[in-house]
């Protein structure tokens, strides 16, 4: 059934067919699965403006903050991706994932416990999971490091170490169900774009510290991604495939999976024919490289590792991740 409210316009507050509060947005900014069988159109304009339930849309006011990632740093993005090797390398062999961040807790004045990881989404904002930020004595992290993928080389001069000014966990995070497992770290200063040692020829930007973009398509999820894993020593990238939520609920232990979560699996076999281990660590990102019309590849953050039973994931069971599109509006408030 289609309803029409001619007096409503873009960004107006509306009431859906089920009396749920909503906002009038372009249909492409609303998750189609949340529209239901009855669709209320807000205007009779050419562009389809629908009444979309709150938390099921990308607020138009936030779009500039989200899209600037795609327009910035274009000439520093890779023009080729070797998926067999875990992602792209720049011309001089710098990091395949220059948005990957180590998150640390100070032990004393000179030592830091690098415990989990996050993803740089702009010059002073890192996205990770709430479970990562609670993982050391339930104390918020102190610092992040970007520009180096090996802890043993973190003090060799290439890495930037920046203090964490504020940790913002999603307000309804539940550590038992893993609902709302997402957090934002606001940094004390911006990540520098000045070249240190590893730079593209003729350029002065640090290509080991470039933000990733956020996946915003509410109606499509990439089937393939790289999971950047951090084992408290080094970062490595692994190929992963999306497992449909329905299949994940039916064939795995993740029976309580909801629409704000997603499942990923490494479709690789051991020499004996058994499934390869599929375990990960809190905050590990799932990044999809998408080719643009100008032949540049952009990294899109699709999900963040949240949970996987150690015994089951060791035998190849899919792991649970936080779905980025479900929290786009909330994330944009802190960018």
PDB file of C-alpha atoms in Angstrom, residues 73-82 87-91 95-96 98 200 207 210 289-292 294-299:
ATOM      1  CA  UNK A  73      43.249  12.267  -0.843  1.00  0.00           C
ATOM      2  CA  UNK A  74      42.221  11.070  -4.313  1.00  0.00           C
ATOM      3  CA  UNK A  75      45.732  11.301  -5.738  1.00  0.00           C
ATOM      4  CA  UNK A  76      47.103   9.287  -2.827  1.00  0.00           C
ATOM      5  CA  UNK A  77      44.716   6.356  -3.249  1.00  0.00           C
ATOM      6  CA  UNK A  78      45.948   3.174  -4.976  1.00  0.00           C
ATOM      7  CA  UNK A  79      45.152   2.524  -8.623  1.00  0.00           C
ATOM      8  CA  UNK A  80      45.611  -1.219  -8.358  1.00  0.00           C
ATOM      9  CA  UNK A  81      44.773  -3.839  -5.757  1.00  0.00           C
ATOM     10  CA  UNK A  82      46.441  -7.244  -5.468  1.00  0.00           C
ATOM     11  CA  UNK A  87      45.311  -5.432  -0.344  1.00  0.00           C
ATOM     12  CA  UNK A  88      46.969  -2.573  -2.165  1.00  0.00           C
ATOM     13  CA  UNK A  89      50.550  -1.370  -1.999  1.00  0.00           C
ATOM     14  CA  UNK A  90      51.463   2.182  -2.882  1.00  0.00           C
ATOM     15  CA  UNK A  91      54.184   2.932  -5.410  1.00  0.00           C
ATOM     16  CA  UNK A  95      51.162   0.168   4.125  1.00  0.00           C
ATOM     17  CA  UNK A  96      48.361  -1.757   2.470  1.00  0.00           C
ATOM     18  CA  UNK A  98      47.101   3.122   5.978  1.00  0.00           C
ATOM     19  CA  UNK A 200      55.076   8.856  -2.668  1.00  0.00           C
ATOM     20  CA  UNK A 207      50.742   7.712   2.787  1.00  0.00           C
ATOM     21  CA  UNK A 210      45.133   8.079   5.248  1.00  0.00           C
ATOM     22  CA  UNK A 289      38.163  -1.955  -1.714  1.00  0.00           C
ATOM     23  CA  UNK A 290      35.808  -0.399  -4.266  1.00  0.00           C
ATOM     24  CA  UNK A 291      36.926   0.768  -7.691  1.00  0.00           C
ATOM     25  CA  UNK A 292      35.710   4.257  -8.598  1.00  0.00           C
ATOM     26  CA  UNK A 294      38.361   7.322 -12.164  1.00  0.00           C
ATOM     27  CA  UNK A 295      39.963   3.885 -11.612  1.00  0.00           C
ATOM     28  CA  UNK A 296      41.032   4.755  -8.064  1.00  0.00           C
ATOM     29  CA  UNK A 297      40.349   2.209  -5.309  1.00  0.00           C
ATOM     30  CA  UNK A 298      38.800   3.503  -2.094  1.00  0.00           C
ATOM     31  CA  UNK A 299      38.814   1.561   1.199  1.00  0.00           C
TER      32      UNK A 299
END
